């Protein structure tokens, strides 16, 4: 082995686009590359090869991914493309003939092989280069835990099942081992992600696996209960409102996991939900939300919706807005429907003109904002727990309450918080609020 190869391990740059699931994929790829002796370069300049982990879900995400590939080629020249857009290898190669390799989502071996070819490892597999919990791209105090891949639903607007396939759940003890390592490495908050968290374990018939001398079932409720014993905040994302979701609400009321549910309802009009192929009955859902709040009054419900789906009428929008008035969800995002290449919804009649989508989106957001503002206003004067994300030089800090997931929800902006550090959980008196954020001061 030459002295040079020992002194200069190859460096990989990474551009990670898309959802938290793609971020977890990037982390896995980097963990493997670090194990193989690679270093991570924070700049294009310093990298021997650049990996672009793409998203191909919406046309706008596709455009962003193509732009990122173009930028990496212009800045570095040696580029490997992976992720969801990797399923369109031909189109990528046509646009960027210089791309070194194209691999699809979760093709970890293929992408690592392509990196080996582009910049051969100089040190061999030095496993001790990898920190115990793997390589994380999220700040150290919170971490995403992916519990399954793929999805058994076939929502008309979504191409994820055709990209990622049917549901494949990880064994529950593998998930728990990873979560425990993350907590040991400093994670104070675990964000459980998948395409459909409430379906966890369905594909493996909820098979139990041994964990700490006990048998634990691969089931959302059992997983949530076990995660709740690790000493970190546990937040559940992408939960479908199946009846068994009711069973996790007592765990929230008892403080095992955060009183937070991220449920992508997508719409409330039965006709639109049917056209979307979403199995849901919104009246029953309202009853269930009410029951959840009776059991756990602090529960925070986050959701996303789509307006302007093909065939959506003014009446459907009225139903949606009335439903929102009743449901009074805490955190709400809304997308204007976009046709996605390969989605079944493209064949549906009744495309909604762009200006009508825009107008419906505005009406939706106005209502959602008013609900959010009223809910946050009601918290002024209360005392809440806040996890610190960042501390600035002027003695202020930015954090999140139990009601706020990183990047998608609101923040709590703190004054006189110079003594705190990222990952601290502090008691805060809420002094003010606006549509999305709270303002406060840590208690002594
Ligand atoms: S539940 Fe529907 S929207 Fe979500 S990944 Fe599955 S098919 Fe796509």
mmCIF file with all atom_site columns, C-alpha atoms in Angstrom, residues 60-257:
data_model
loop_
_atom_site.group_PDB
_atom_site.id
_atom_site.type_symbol
_atom_site.label_atom_id
_atom_site.label_alt_id
_atom_site.label_comp_id
_atom_site.label_asym_id
_atom_site.label_entity_id
_atom_site.label_seq_id
_atom_site.pdbx_PDB_ins_code
_atom_site.Cartn_x
_atom_site.Cartn_y
_atom_site.Cartn_z
_atom_site.occupancy
_atom_site.B_iso_or_equiv
_atom_site.pdbx_formal_charge
_atom_site.auth_seq_id
_atom_site.auth_comp_id
_atom_site.auth_asym_id
_atom_site.auth_atom_id
_atom_site.pdbx_PDB_model_num
ATOM 1   C CA . UNK A 1 60  ? -41.273 20.251  -9.482  1.00 0.00 ? 60  UNK A CA 1
ATOM 2   C CA . UNK A 1 61  ? -39.084 17.842  -7.431  1.00 0.00 ? 61  UNK A CA 1
ATOM 3   C CA . UNK A 1 62  ? -37.885 16.272  -10.663 1.00 0.00 ? 62  UNK A CA 1
ATOM 4   C CA . UNK A 1 63  ? -36.913 19.704  -12.015 1.00 0.00 ? 63  UNK A CA 1
ATOM 5   C CA . UNK A 1 64  ? -35.036 20.448  -8.789  1.00 0.00 ? 64  UNK A CA 1
ATOM 6   C CA . UNK A 1 65  ? -33.202 17.113  -9.039  1.00 0.00 ? 65  UNK A CA 1
ATOM 7   C CA . UNK A 1 66  ? -32.203 17.754  -12.664 1.00 0.00 ? 66  UNK A CA 1
ATOM 8   C CA . UNK A 1 67  ? -30.958 21.195  -11.702 1.00 0.00 ? 67  UNK A CA 1
ATOM 9   C CA . UNK A 1 68  ? -28.872 19.678  -8.889  1.00 0.00 ? 68  UNK A CA 1
ATOM 10  C CA . UNK A 1 69  ? -27.353 17.104  -11.268 1.00 0.00 ? 69  UNK A CA 1
ATOM 11  C CA . UNK A 1 70  ? -26.500 19.899  -13.741 1.00 0.00 ? 70  UNK A CA 1
ATOM 12  C CA . UNK A 1 71  ? -24.903 21.982  -10.985 1.00 0.00 ? 71  UNK A CA 1
ATOM 13  C CA . UNK A 1 72  ? -22.829 19.032  -9.697  1.00 0.00 ? 72  UNK A CA 1
ATOM 14  C CA . UNK A 1 73  ? -21.603 18.319  -13.228 1.00 0.00 ? 73  UNK A CA 1
ATOM 15  C CA . UNK A 1 74  ? -20.694 21.973  -13.807 1.00 0.00 ? 74  UNK A CA 1
ATOM 16  C CA . UNK A 1 75  ? -18.937 22.294  -10.439 1.00 0.00 ? 75  UNK A CA 1
ATOM 17  C CA . UNK A 1 76  ? -17.233 18.912  -10.187 1.00 0.00 ? 76  UNK A CA 1
ATOM 18  C CA . UNK A 1 77  ? -17.816 16.847  -13.339 1.00 0.00 ? 77  UNK A CA 1
ATOM 19  C CA . UNK A 1 78  ? -17.704 13.392  -11.706 1.00 0.00 ? 78  UNK A CA 1
ATOM 20  C CA . UNK A 1 79  ? -21.291 12.660  -10.748 1.00 0.00 ? 79  UNK A CA 1
ATOM 21  C CA . UNK A 1 80  ? -23.288 9.576   -9.716  1.00 0.00 ? 80  UNK A CA 1
ATOM 22  C CA . UNK A 1 81  ? -27.081 9.863   -9.603  1.00 0.00 ? 81  UNK A CA 1
ATOM 23  C CA . UNK A 1 82  ? -29.176 7.776   -7.226  1.00 0.00 ? 82  UNK A CA 1
ATOM 24  C CA . UNK A 1 83  ? -32.645 7.885   -5.592  1.00 0.00 ? 83  UNK A CA 1
ATOM 25  C CA . UNK A 1 84  ? -36.177 8.028   -6.967  1.00 0.00 ? 84  UNK A CA 1
ATOM 26  C CA . UNK A 1 85  ? -35.341 9.828   -10.211 1.00 0.00 ? 85  UNK A CA 1
ATOM 27  C CA . UNK A 1 86  ? -32.768 7.084   -10.849 1.00 0.00 ? 86  UNK A CA 1
ATOM 28  C CA . UNK A 1 87  ? -35.656 4.986   -12.200 1.00 0.00 ? 87  UNK A CA 1
ATOM 29  C CA . UNK A 1 88  ? -35.522 7.276   -15.268 1.00 0.00 ? 88  UNK A CA 1
ATOM 30  C CA . UNK A 1 89  ? -31.933 6.426   -16.149 1.00 0.00 ? 89  UNK A CA 1
ATOM 31  C CA . UNK A 1 90  ? -32.418 6.839   -19.877 1.00 0.00 ? 90  UNK A CA 1
ATOM 32  C CA . UNK A 1 91  ? -33.767 10.388  -19.583 1.00 0.00 ? 91  UNK A CA 1
ATOM 33  C CA . UNK A 1 92  ? -30.909 11.344  -17.202 1.00 0.00 ? 92  UNK A CA 1
ATOM 34  C CA . UNK A 1 93  ? -28.260 9.916   -19.519 1.00 0.00 ? 93  UNK A CA 1
ATOM 35  C CA . UNK A 1 94  ? -29.785 11.713  -22.478 1.00 0.00 ? 94  UNK A CA 1
ATOM 36  C CA . UNK A 1 95  ? -29.629 15.059  -20.657 1.00 0.00 ? 95  UNK A CA 1
ATOM 37  C CA . UNK A 1 96  ? -26.304 14.461  -18.936 1.00 0.00 ? 96  UNK A CA 1
ATOM 38  C CA . UNK A 1 97  ? -24.208 12.063  -21.041 1.00 0.00 ? 97  UNK A CA 1
ATOM 39  C CA . UNK A 1 98  ? -21.232 12.604  -18.680 1.00 0.00 ? 98  UNK A CA 1
ATOM 40  C CA . UNK A 1 99  ? -22.957 11.131  -15.621 1.00 0.00 ? 99  UNK A CA 1
ATOM 41  C CA . UNK A 1 100 ? -20.810 8.257   -14.345 1.00 0.00 ? 100 UNK A CA 1
ATOM 42  C CA . UNK A 1 101 ? -23.615 5.999   -13.108 1.00 0.00 ? 101 UNK A CA 1
ATOM 43  C CA . UNK A 1 102 ? -27.345 6.057   -12.389 1.00 0.00 ? 102 UNK A CA 1
ATOM 44  C CA . UNK A 1 103 ? -28.924 3.860   -9.709  1.00 0.00 ? 103 UNK A CA 1
ATOM 45  C CA . UNK A 1 104 ? -32.458 3.745   -8.300  1.00 0.00 ? 104 UNK A CA 1
ATOM 46  C CA . UNK A 1 105 ? -33.867 4.121   -4.777  1.00 0.00 ? 105 UNK A CA 1
ATOM 47  C CA . UNK A 1 106 ? -32.508 1.762   -2.080  1.00 0.00 ? 106 UNK A CA 1
ATOM 48  C CA . UNK A 1 107 ? -29.963 0.264   -4.467  1.00 0.00 ? 107 UNK A CA 1
ATOM 49  C CA . UNK A 1 108 ? -27.328 0.687   -1.786  1.00 0.00 ? 108 UNK A CA 1
ATOM 50  C CA . UNK A 1 109 ? -24.977 -1.962  -3.153  1.00 0.00 ? 109 UNK A CA 1
ATOM 51  C CA . UNK A 1 110 ? -25.181 -0.576  -6.694  1.00 0.00 ? 110 UNK A CA 1
ATOM 52  C CA . UNK A 1 111 ? -24.478 2.993   -5.668  1.00 0.00 ? 111 UNK A CA 1
ATOM 53  C CA . UNK A 1 112 ? -21.613 1.995   -3.389  1.00 0.00 ? 112 UNK A CA 1
ATOM 54  C CA . UNK A 1 113 ? -20.209 -0.138  -6.232  1.00 0.00 ? 113 UNK A CA 1
ATOM 55  C CA . UNK A 1 114 ? -20.408 2.833   -8.583  1.00 0.00 ? 114 UNK A CA 1
ATOM 56  C CA . UNK A 1 115 ? -18.488 4.995   -6.090  1.00 0.00 ? 115 UNK A CA 1
ATOM 57  C CA . UNK A 1 116 ? -15.814 2.282   -5.763  1.00 0.00 ? 116 UNK A CA 1
ATOM 58  C CA . UNK A 1 117 ? -15.436 2.300   -9.528  1.00 0.00 ? 117 UNK A CA 1
ATOM 59  C CA . UNK A 1 118 ? -15.320 6.087   -9.843  1.00 0.00 ? 118 UNK A CA 1
ATOM 60  C CA . UNK A 1 119 ? -12.912 6.650   -6.920  1.00 0.00 ? 119 UNK A CA 1
ATOM 61  C CA . UNK A 1 120 ? -11.393 3.362   -5.711  1.00 0.00 ? 120 UNK A CA 1
ATOM 62  C CA . UNK A 1 121 ? -11.143 3.052   -1.921  1.00 0.00 ? 121 UNK A CA 1
ATOM 63  C CA . UNK A 1 122 ? -7.587  3.521   -0.729  1.00 0.00 ? 122 UNK A CA 1
ATOM 64  C CA . UNK A 1 123 ? -7.806  2.170   2.814   1.00 0.00 ? 123 UNK A CA 1
ATOM 65  C CA . UNK A 1 124 ? -9.915  -0.942  2.495   1.00 0.00 ? 124 UNK A CA 1
ATOM 66  C CA . UNK A 1 125 ? -12.851 -1.539  4.779   1.00 0.00 ? 125 UNK A CA 1
ATOM 67  C CA . UNK A 1 126 ? -11.950 0.303   8.000   1.00 0.00 ? 126 UNK A CA 1
ATOM 68  C CA . UNK A 1 127 ? -15.123 -0.228  9.944   1.00 0.00 ? 127 UNK A CA 1
ATOM 69  C CA . UNK A 1 128 ? -13.885 1.860   12.868  1.00 0.00 ? 128 UNK A CA 1
ATOM 70  C CA . UNK A 1 129 ? -14.169 4.961   10.695  1.00 0.00 ? 129 UNK A CA 1
ATOM 71  C CA . UNK A 1 130 ? -17.909 4.714   11.173  1.00 0.00 ? 130 UNK A CA 1
ATOM 72  C CA . UNK A 1 131 ? -19.390 6.178   14.306  1.00 0.00 ? 131 UNK A CA 1
ATOM 73  C CA . UNK A 1 132 ? -21.354 3.618   16.315  1.00 0.00 ? 132 UNK A CA 1
ATOM 74  C CA . UNK A 1 133 ? -24.759 4.977   15.249  1.00 0.00 ? 133 UNK A CA 1
ATOM 75  C CA . UNK A 1 134 ? -23.878 5.231   11.536  1.00 0.00 ? 134 UNK A CA 1
ATOM 76  C CA . UNK A 1 135 ? -23.503 8.502   9.665   1.00 0.00 ? 135 UNK A CA 1
ATOM 77  C CA . UNK A 1 136 ? -26.313 10.959  10.279  1.00 0.00 ? 136 UNK A CA 1
ATOM 78  C CA . UNK A 1 137 ? -27.130 13.968  8.151   1.00 0.00 ? 137 UNK A CA 1
ATOM 79  C CA . UNK A 1 138 ? -29.621 15.364  10.630  1.00 0.00 ? 138 UNK A CA 1
ATOM 80  C CA . UNK A 1 139 ? -28.332 17.319  13.643  1.00 0.00 ? 139 UNK A CA 1
ATOM 81  C CA . UNK A 1 140 ? -27.125 14.989  16.375  1.00 0.00 ? 140 UNK A CA 1
ATOM 82  C CA . UNK A 1 141 ? -30.053 15.635  18.689  1.00 0.00 ? 141 UNK A CA 1
ATOM 83  C CA . UNK A 1 142 ? -32.750 14.287  16.406  1.00 0.00 ? 142 UNK A CA 1
ATOM 84  C CA . UNK A 1 143 ? -32.804 11.346  14.016  1.00 0.00 ? 143 UNK A CA 1
ATOM 85  C CA . UNK A 1 144 ? -35.154 9.730   11.552  1.00 0.00 ? 144 UNK A CA 1
ATOM 86  C CA . UNK A 1 145 ? -35.847 6.022   11.977  1.00 0.00 ? 145 UNK A CA 1
ATOM 87  C CA . UNK A 1 146 ? -37.181 4.334   8.855   1.00 0.00 ? 146 UNK A CA 1
ATOM 88  C CA . UNK A 1 147 ? -39.293 1.307   9.785   1.00 0.00 ? 147 UNK A CA 1
ATOM 89  C CA . UNK A 1 148 ? -40.342 0.065   6.338   1.00 0.00 ? 148 UNK A CA 1
ATOM 90  C CA . UNK A 1 149 ? -39.993 0.623   2.624   1.00 0.00 ? 149 UNK A CA 1
ATOM 91  C CA . UNK A 1 150 ? -42.726 0.766   -0.014  1.00 0.00 ? 150 UNK A CA 1
ATOM 92  C CA . UNK A 1 151 ? -46.492 0.857   0.272   1.00 0.00 ? 151 UNK A CA 1
ATOM 93  C CA . UNK A 1 152 ? -49.471 -1.451  -0.333  1.00 0.00 ? 152 UNK A CA 1
ATOM 94  C CA . UNK A 1 153 ? -51.853 1.401   -1.225  1.00 0.00 ? 153 UNK A CA 1
ATOM 95  C CA . UNK A 1 154 ? -52.388 2.654   -4.729  1.00 0.00 ? 154 UNK A CA 1
ATOM 96  C CA . UNK A 1 155 ? -53.397 6.294   -4.299  1.00 0.00 ? 155 UNK A CA 1
ATOM 97  C CA . UNK A 1 156 ? -54.192 7.616   -7.758  1.00 0.00 ? 156 UNK A CA 1
ATOM 98  C CA . UNK A 1 157 ? -51.859 10.626  -7.531  1.00 0.00 ? 157 UNK A CA 1
ATOM 99  C CA . UNK A 1 158 ? -48.837 8.705   -6.241  1.00 0.00 ? 158 UNK A CA 1
ATOM 100 C CA . UNK A 1 159 ? -46.096 6.770   -8.000  1.00 0.00 ? 159 UNK A CA 1
ATOM 101 C CA . UNK A 1 160 ? -44.228 5.721   -4.874  1.00 0.00 ? 160 UNK A CA 1
ATOM 102 C CA . UNK A 1 161 ? -45.461 2.089   -4.983  1.00 0.00 ? 161 UNK A CA 1
ATOM 103 C CA . UNK A 1 162 ? -44.263 1.804   -8.591  1.00 0.00 ? 162 UNK A CA 1
ATOM 104 C CA . UNK A 1 163 ? -40.873 3.265   -7.630  1.00 0.00 ? 163 UNK A CA 1
ATOM 105 C CA . UNK A 1 164 ? -40.401 1.644   -4.229  1.00 0.00 ? 164 UNK A CA 1
ATOM 106 C CA . UNK A 1 165 ? -42.632 -1.430  -4.491  1.00 0.00 ? 165 UNK A CA 1
ATOM 107 C CA . UNK A 1 166 ? -45.009 -2.981  -1.941  1.00 0.00 ? 166 UNK A CA 1
ATOM 108 C CA . UNK A 1 167 ? -44.566 -2.674  1.813   1.00 0.00 ? 167 UNK A CA 1
ATOM 109 C CA . UNK A 1 168 ? -41.461 -4.347  3.248   1.00 0.00 ? 168 UNK A CA 1
ATOM 110 C CA . UNK A 1 169 ? -41.164 -3.948  7.033   1.00 0.00 ? 169 UNK A CA 1
ATOM 111 C CA . UNK A 1 170 ? -37.909 -4.166  8.957   1.00 0.00 ? 170 UNK A CA 1
ATOM 112 C CA . UNK A 1 171 ? -37.823 -6.667  11.839  1.00 0.00 ? 171 UNK A CA 1
ATOM 113 C CA . UNK A 1 172 ? -38.833 -4.857  14.999  1.00 0.00 ? 172 UNK A CA 1
ATOM 114 C CA . UNK A 1 173 ? -35.621 -5.719  16.876  1.00 0.00 ? 173 UNK A CA 1
ATOM 115 C CA . UNK A 1 174 ? -33.525 -4.210  14.052  1.00 0.00 ? 174 UNK A CA 1
ATOM 116 C CA . UNK A 1 175 ? -35.504 -0.968  14.327  1.00 0.00 ? 175 UNK A CA 1
ATOM 117 C CA . UNK A 1 176 ? -35.185 -0.942  18.124  1.00 0.00 ? 176 UNK A CA 1
ATOM 118 C CA . UNK A 1 177 ? -31.451 -1.675  18.015  1.00 0.00 ? 177 UNK A CA 1
ATOM 119 C CA . UNK A 1 178 ? -30.913 1.229   15.613  1.00 0.00 ? 178 UNK A CA 1
ATOM 120 C CA . UNK A 1 179 ? -33.072 3.526   17.744  1.00 0.00 ? 179 UNK A CA 1
ATOM 121 C CA . UNK A 1 180 ? -31.197 2.568   20.905  1.00 0.00 ? 180 UNK A CA 1
ATOM 122 C CA . UNK A 1 181 ? -27.842 3.291   19.231  1.00 0.00 ? 181 UNK A CA 1
ATOM 123 C CA . UNK A 1 182 ? -29.086 6.658   18.069  1.00 0.00 ? 182 UNK A CA 1
ATOM 124 C CA . UNK A 1 183 ? -30.147 7.563   21.610  1.00 0.00 ? 183 UNK A CA 1
ATOM 125 C CA . UNK A 1 184 ? -26.812 6.346   23.005  1.00 0.00 ? 184 UNK A CA 1
ATOM 126 C CA . UNK A 1 185 ? -25.102 8.587   20.432  1.00 0.00 ? 185 UNK A CA 1
ATOM 127 C CA . UNK A 1 186 ? -27.016 11.647  21.627  1.00 0.00 ? 186 UNK A CA 1
ATOM 128 C CA . UNK A 1 187 ? -30.379 11.674  19.821  1.00 0.00 ? 187 UNK A CA 1
ATOM 129 C CA . UNK A 1 188 ? -33.030 13.266  22.042  1.00 0.00 ? 188 UNK A CA 1
ATOM 130 C CA . UNK A 1 189 ? -35.818 12.877  19.529  1.00 0.00 ? 189 UNK A CA 1
ATOM 131 C CA . UNK A 1 190 ? -36.660 9.959   17.206  1.00 0.00 ? 190 UNK A CA 1
ATOM 132 C CA . UNK A 1 191 ? -38.854 10.581  14.176  1.00 0.00 ? 191 UNK A CA 1
ATOM 133 C CA . UNK A 1 192 ? -40.488 7.393   12.949  1.00 0.00 ? 192 UNK A CA 1
ATOM 134 C CA . UNK A 1 193 ? -40.941 7.435   9.184   1.00 0.00 ? 193 UNK A CA 1
ATOM 135 C CA . UNK A 1 194 ? -42.138 5.138   6.399   1.00 0.00 ? 194 UNK A CA 1
ATOM 136 C CA . UNK A 1 195 ? -44.681 5.492   3.585   1.00 0.00 ? 195 UNK A CA 1
ATOM 137 C CA . UNK A 1 196 ? -47.421 4.154   5.865   1.00 0.00 ? 196 UNK A CA 1
ATOM 138 C CA . UNK A 1 197 ? -46.462 3.811   9.539   1.00 0.00 ? 197 UNK A CA 1
ATOM 139 C CA . UNK A 1 198 ? -49.786 2.316   10.650  1.00 0.00 ? 198 UNK A CA 1
ATOM 140 C CA . UNK A 1 199 ? -49.294 -0.603  8.202   1.00 0.00 ? 199 UNK A CA 1
ATOM 141 C CA . UNK A 1 200 ? -45.982 -1.510  9.830   1.00 0.00 ? 200 UNK A CA 1
ATOM 142 C CA . UNK A 1 201 ? -45.564 -5.284  10.035  1.00 0.00 ? 201 UNK A CA 1
ATOM 143 C CA . UNK A 1 202 ? -48.596 -6.210  7.886   1.00 0.00 ? 202 UNK A CA 1
ATOM 144 C CA . UNK A 1 203 ? -46.332 -7.852  5.270   1.00 0.00 ? 203 UNK A CA 1
ATOM 145 C CA . UNK A 1 204 ? -44.577 -10.009 7.874   1.00 0.00 ? 204 UNK A CA 1
ATOM 146 C CA . UNK A 1 205 ? -47.820 -10.802 9.737   1.00 0.00 ? 205 UNK A CA 1
ATOM 147 C CA . UNK A 1 206 ? -46.583 -8.717  12.657  1.00 0.00 ? 206 UNK A CA 1
ATOM 148 C CA . UNK A 1 207 ? -43.881 -11.320 13.327  1.00 0.00 ? 207 UNK A CA 1
ATOM 149 C CA . UNK A 1 208 ? -42.417 -11.037 16.819  1.00 0.00 ? 208 UNK A CA 1
ATOM 150 C CA . UNK A 1 209 ? -38.664 -10.897 17.332  1.00 0.00 ? 209 UNK A CA 1
ATOM 151 C CA . UNK A 1 210 ? -36.573 -11.151 20.494  1.00 0.00 ? 210 UNK A CA 1
ATOM 152 C CA . UNK A 1 211 ? -35.668 -7.884  22.214  1.00 0.00 ? 211 UNK A CA 1
ATOM 153 C CA . UNK A 1 212 ? -34.170 -7.628  25.690  1.00 0.00 ? 212 UNK A CA 1
ATOM 154 C CA . UNK A 1 213 ? -35.357 -11.104 26.666  1.00 0.00 ? 213 UNK A CA 1
ATOM 155 C CA . UNK A 1 214 ? -38.898 -10.557 25.425  1.00 0.00 ? 214 UNK A CA 1
ATOM 156 C CA . UNK A 1 215 ? -40.787 -11.151 22.179  1.00 0.00 ? 215 UNK A CA 1
ATOM 157 C CA . UNK A 1 216 ? -41.960 -7.894  20.567  1.00 0.00 ? 216 UNK A CA 1
ATOM 158 C CA . UNK A 1 217 ? -44.457 -7.835  17.670  1.00 0.00 ? 217 UNK A CA 1
ATOM 159 C CA . UNK A 1 218 ? -43.756 -5.868  14.503  1.00 0.00 ? 218 UNK A CA 1
ATOM 160 C CA . UNK A 1 219 ? -46.786 -3.654  15.045  1.00 0.00 ? 219 UNK A CA 1
ATOM 161 C CA . UNK A 1 220 ? -47.054 0.103   15.311  1.00 0.00 ? 220 UNK A CA 1
ATOM 162 C CA . UNK A 1 221 ? -48.458 0.036   18.865  1.00 0.00 ? 221 UNK A CA 1
ATOM 163 C CA . UNK A 1 222 ? -45.827 -2.385  20.193  1.00 0.00 ? 222 UNK A CA 1
ATOM 164 C CA . UNK A 1 223 ? -43.055 -0.511  18.422  1.00 0.00 ? 223 UNK A CA 1
ATOM 165 C CA . UNK A 1 224 ? -44.255 2.825   19.818  1.00 0.00 ? 224 UNK A CA 1
ATOM 166 C CA . UNK A 1 225 ? -44.427 1.371   23.338  1.00 0.00 ? 225 UNK A CA 1
ATOM 167 C CA . UNK A 1 226 ? -40.856 0.023   23.114  1.00 0.00 ? 226 UNK A CA 1
ATOM 168 C CA . UNK A 1 227 ? -39.451 3.187   21.545  1.00 0.00 ? 227 UNK A CA 1
ATOM 169 C CA . UNK A 1 228 ? -41.070 5.099   24.394  1.00 0.00 ? 228 UNK A CA 1
ATOM 170 C CA . UNK A 1 229 ? -38.800 3.330   26.896  1.00 0.00 ? 229 UNK A CA 1
ATOM 171 C CA . UNK A 1 230 ? -35.565 4.608   25.314  1.00 0.00 ? 230 UNK A CA 1
ATOM 172 C CA . UNK A 1 231 ? -35.638 8.018   26.974  1.00 0.00 ? 231 UNK A CA 1
ATOM 173 C CA . UNK A 1 232 ? -36.089 10.184  23.852  1.00 0.00 ? 232 UNK A CA 1
ATOM 174 C CA . UNK A 1 233 ? -39.045 12.030  22.375  1.00 0.00 ? 233 UNK A CA 1
ATOM 175 C CA . UNK A 1 234 ? -40.764 9.713   19.877  1.00 0.00 ? 234 UNK A CA 1
ATOM 176 C CA . UNK A 1 235 ? -42.759 11.266  17.042  1.00 0.00 ? 235 UNK A CA 1
ATOM 177 C CA . UNK A 1 236 ? -44.909 9.264   14.609  1.00 0.00 ? 236 UNK A CA 1
ATOM 178 C CA . UNK A 1 237 ? -45.107 10.368  10.979  1.00 0.00 ? 237 UNK A CA 1
ATOM 179 C CA . UNK A 1 238 ? -47.207 9.250   7.997   1.00 0.00 ? 238 UNK A CA 1
ATOM 180 C CA . UNK A 1 239 ? -49.869 7.434   9.964   1.00 0.00 ? 239 UNK A CA 1
ATOM 181 C CA . UNK A 1 240 ? -52.982 6.299   8.083   1.00 0.00 ? 240 UNK A CA 1
ATOM 182 C CA . UNK A 1 241 ? -56.177 6.651   10.168  1.00 0.00 ? 241 UNK A CA 1
ATOM 183 C CA . UNK A 1 242 ? -56.870 2.915   10.555  1.00 0.00 ? 242 UNK A CA 1
ATOM 184 C CA . UNK A 1 243 ? -58.948 1.910   13.613  1.00 0.00 ? 243 UNK A CA 1
ATOM 185 C CA . UNK A 1 244 ? -55.926 0.413   15.425  1.00 0.00 ? 244 UNK A CA 1
ATOM 186 C CA . UNK A 1 245 ? -54.327 3.886   15.519  1.00 0.00 ? 245 UNK A CA 1
ATOM 187 C CA . UNK A 1 246 ? -56.689 4.438   18.491  1.00 0.00 ? 246 UNK A CA 1
ATOM 188 C CA . UNK A 1 247 ? -54.407 2.131   20.503  1.00 0.00 ? 247 UNK A CA 1
ATOM 189 C CA . UNK A 1 248 ? -51.432 4.509   20.428  1.00 0.00 ? 248 UNK A CA 1
ATOM 190 C CA . UNK A 1 249 ? -53.427 7.443   21.848  1.00 0.00 ? 249 UNK A CA 1
ATOM 191 C CA . UNK A 1 250 ? -53.245 6.153   25.472  1.00 0.00 ? 250 UNK A CA 1
ATOM 192 C CA . UNK A 1 251 ? -49.441 5.869   25.027  1.00 0.00 ? 251 UNK A CA 1
ATOM 193 C CA . UNK A 1 252 ? -49.475 9.575   24.209  1.00 0.00 ? 252 UNK A CA 1
ATOM 194 C CA . UNK A 1 253 ? -51.744 10.421  27.135  1.00 0.00 ? 253 UNK A CA 1
ATOM 195 C CA . UNK A 1 254 ? -49.373 8.534   29.467  1.00 0.00 ? 254 UNK A CA 1
ATOM 196 C CA . UNK A 1 255 ? -46.327 10.383  28.087  1.00 0.00 ? 255 UNK A CA 1
ATOM 197 C CA . UNK A 1 256 ? -44.608 7.337   26.481  1.00 0.00 ? 256 UNK A CA 1
ATOM 198 C CA . UNK A 1 257 ? -44.513 8.986   23.060  1.00 0.00 ? 257 UNK A CA 1
#
